[in-house]
Coordinates of C-alpha atoms in Angstrom, one line a residue:
S1 CA 0.0 -0.2 -0.1
S2 CA 0.9 3.7 -0.4
S3 CA 0.9 4.3 3.3
G4 CA 3.3 1.2 3.9
A5 CA 5.7 2.7 1.2
A6 CA 5.5 6.2 2.9
W7 CA 6.3 4.6 6.3
M8 CA 9.4 2.6 4.7
A9 CA 10.6 5.8 3.2
Y10 CA 10.2 7.8 6.5
A11 CA 12.2 4.9 8.4
E12 CA 15.1 4.8 6.0
A13 CA 15.5 8.5 5.8
D14 CA 15.3 8.5 9.8
C15 CA 18.0 5.8 9.8
S16 CA 20.4 7.6 7.6
N17 CA 21.0 10.1 10.3
Y18 CA 21.2 7.5 13.1
L19 CA 24.5 7.9 15.0
S20 CA 25.5 10.8 12.8
A21 CA 26.8 12.8 15.8
L22 CA 29.4 10.3 16.7
E23 CA 32.9 10.5 15.5
R24 CA 33.9 7.7 13.3
I25 CA 37.1 5.8 14.0
C26 CA 39.0 2.9 12.2
H27 CA 39.3 -0.1 14.5
K28 CA 42.7 -0.8 13.1
D29 CA 43.9 2.4 14.6
H30 CA 42.3 2.0 18.0
P31 CA 43.2 -1.4 19.5
T32 CA 41.6 -0.6 23.0
W33 CA 38.3 0.2 21.5
V34 CA 35.7 -2.6 21.4
I35 CA 32.4 -3.0 19.5
L36 CA 29.3 -2.8 21.8
G37 CA 27.7 -6.1 20.4
I38 CA 24.1 -6.0 21.6
G39 CA 23.5 -9.1 19.7
C40 CA 26.6 -11.0 21.0
T41 CA 25.8 -13.6 23.8
K42 CA 29.7 -14.1 24.4
A43 CA 32.4 -11.6 24.4
M44 CA 35.1 -12.4 22.0
G45 CA 37.9 -11.3 19.8
S46 CA 40.5 -12.6 17.2
R47 CA 43.9 -13.6 18.5
K48 CA 45.3 -10.7 16.5
A49 CA 42.8 -8.2 18.1
C50 CA 43.5 -9.6 21.6
E51 CA 47.3 -9.3 21.2
K52 CA 47.0 -5.8 20.0
L53 CA 44.6 -4.8 22.9
A54 CA 47.1 -6.4 25.3
Q55 CA 50.1 -4.6 24.0
A56 CA 48.2 -1.1 23.9
A57 CA 46.7 -1.8 27.4
L58 CA 50.1 -2.5 28.9
R59 CA 51.3 1.1 27.8
K60 CA 48.4 2.5 29.5
G61 CA 48.9 0.5 32.7
I62 CA 46.1 -1.8 32.3
E63 CA 47.0 -5.5 33.2
V64 CA 46.0 -8.2 30.8
E65 CA 46.4 -11.9 31.1
F66 CA 45.7 -15.1 28.9
L67 CA 44.2 -17.8 30.7
P68 CA 43.0 -21.3 29.8
E69 CA 39.6 -21.8 28.7
Q70 CA 37.4 -24.7 27.2
A71 CA 34.4 -23.6 25.1
R72 CA 32.8 -24.2 21.8
M73 CA 31.4 -21.1 20.0
G74 CA 28.8 -21.3 17.3
F75 CA 28.2 -18.5 14.9
A76 CA 25.2 -17.3 12.8
N77 CA 26.7 -18.5 9.6
S78 CA 26.9 -22.1 11.1
D79 CA 30.9 -21.9 11.7
V80 CA 32.2 -23.3 14.8
S81 CA 35.2 -22.2 16.7
Y82 CA 36.8 -24.0 19.6
I83 CA 38.2 -21.8 22.4
T84 CA 41.3 -22.8 24.3
Q85 CA 42.2 -19.3 25.9
K86 CA 40.4 -16.3 27.2
M87 CA 42.0 -12.7 27.7
R88 CA 41.2 -11.1 31.0
V89 CA 41.4 -7.4 31.2
H90 CA 41.8 -6.0 34.8
L91 CA 39.8 -2.7 34.6
S92 CA 40.5 -2.0 38.2
K93 CA 42.1 -3.4 41.4
R94 CA 39.9 -1.3 43.8
P95 CA 37.2 -2.3 43.4
L96 CA 38.2 -5.6 41.9
L97 CA 36.8 -5.4 38.4
H98 CA 37.7 -7.5 35.3
T99 CA 36.1 -8.8 32.1
D100 CA 36.9 -11.6 29.8
F101 CA 37.0 -12.1 26.1
A102 CA 37.3 -15.6 24.4
V103 CA 40.2 -15.7 22.0
V104 CA 39.2 -16.8 18.6
E105 CA 42.1 -18.4 16.7
E106 CA 40.3 -17.8 13.1
G107 CA 39.9 -14.5 11.5
S108 CA 40.6 -11.0 12.5
V109 CA 37.5 -9.9 14.2
T110 CA 37.6 -6.8 16.4
L111 CA 36.9 -7.4 20.1
L112 CA 33.1 -7.6 20.8
M113 CA 31.8 -6.8 24.1
S114 CA 28.6 -9.0 24.8
L115 CA 25.2 -8.0 26.1
P116 CA 25.6 -10.0 29.3
Q117 CA 29.1 -8.7 29.7
M118 CA 27.6 -5.2 29.5
A119 CA 24.9 -6.0 32.0
N120 CA 27.6 -7.4 34.5
L121 CA 29.4 -4.2 34.3
G122 CA 26.4 -2.2 35.2
M123 CA 26.1 -0.6 31.8
I124 CA 22.8 1.1 30.6
L125 CA 23.0 1.9 26.9
C126 CA 20.6 4.5 25.7
L127 CA 20.0 4.7 22.1
G128 CA 18.9 7.6 20.0
E129 CA 20.4 10.0 17.6
T130 CA 23.3 10.4 19.9
P131 CA 23.7 7.2 22.0
T132 CA 25.0 7.3 25.5
L133 CA 26.3 5.0 28.1
H134 CA 25.1 5.3 31.7
W135 CA 25.7 3.2 34.8
K136 CA 23.3 1.4 37.2
Q137 CA 21.7 3.5 39.7
G138 CA 24.0 4.5 42.8
T139 CA 27.3 4.6 40.6
T140 CA 29.2 7.3 39.0
S141 CA 27.4 10.0 36.8
K142 CA 30.5 10.2 34.5
R143 CA 29.9 8.7 31.1
P144 CA 32.6 7.2 28.8
H145 CA 32.5 8.7 25.3
L146 CA 31.1 6.4 22.6
K147 CA 32.4 6.5 19.0
Q148 CA 31.5 4.6 15.9
F149 CA 33.8 2.3 13.9
T150 CA 33.9 3.0 10.1
T151 CA 31.8 -0.2 10.0
R152 CA 29.0 1.7 11.8
H153 CA 29.4 -0.4 15.0
L154 CA 29.0 1.5 18.3
A155 CA 32.4 1.5 20.2
L156 CA 33.8 2.0 23.7
D157 CA 37.4 2.4 24.7
L158 CA 38.3 -0.1 27.6
C159 CA 41.0 2.4 28.7
E160 CA 38.4 4.8 29.4
L161 CA 36.2 2.4 31.0
S162 CA 39.2 1.3 33.0
S163 CA 39.6 5.0 34.2
L164 CA 36.1 5.1 35.4
A165 CA 36.0 1.8 37.1
P166 CA 37.2 3.0 40.6
M167 CA 34.1 5.2 40.8
L168 CA 31.6 2.3 40.1
S169 CA 29.3 1.0 42.9
H170 CA 30.5 -2.0 45.0
S171 CA 27.1 -3.4 44.6
F172 CA 27.8 -5.1 41.3
V173 CA 31.5 -5.0 40.9
S174 CA 33.5 -8.1 41.7
A175 CA 34.5 -10.2 38.9
A176 CA 32.2 -9.2 36.1
T177 CA 32.9 -11.4 33.0

């Protein structure tokens, strides 16, 4: 119908401006930035991306360690990857706060922060023309800056998240993975 076509034209026009206010960055030039993957159920990154993050984090004083892991990861395209290692990023020692990423040997995918991981860290993502990231009630009012990768994925800097971690509430902070 003509009203259906008009609605689709409006929706497409509206989406063309979505996230337009966010600065775009290339993930290859920003190894400490991760994709906020609201469709991801498991945090992960390629071996290459994990190693780049570990090197960059070390220069910024963030401790990263690689630990044994046993997992099978299935993907939407039916591919399967067997995980033997995870990367733990220590965001803060006081309060104790870390987060883990499964290390995928295949490919060169950027680090993906999963929806459960964001919830464990107390993040509240508000989508709109200019998306913002907030924290659970009772935590800091400071907000990390969000940017957009050239692939149009929403991105967050783990180094900035680490700098905010000491201000977060002790109510949910322990070992958020």
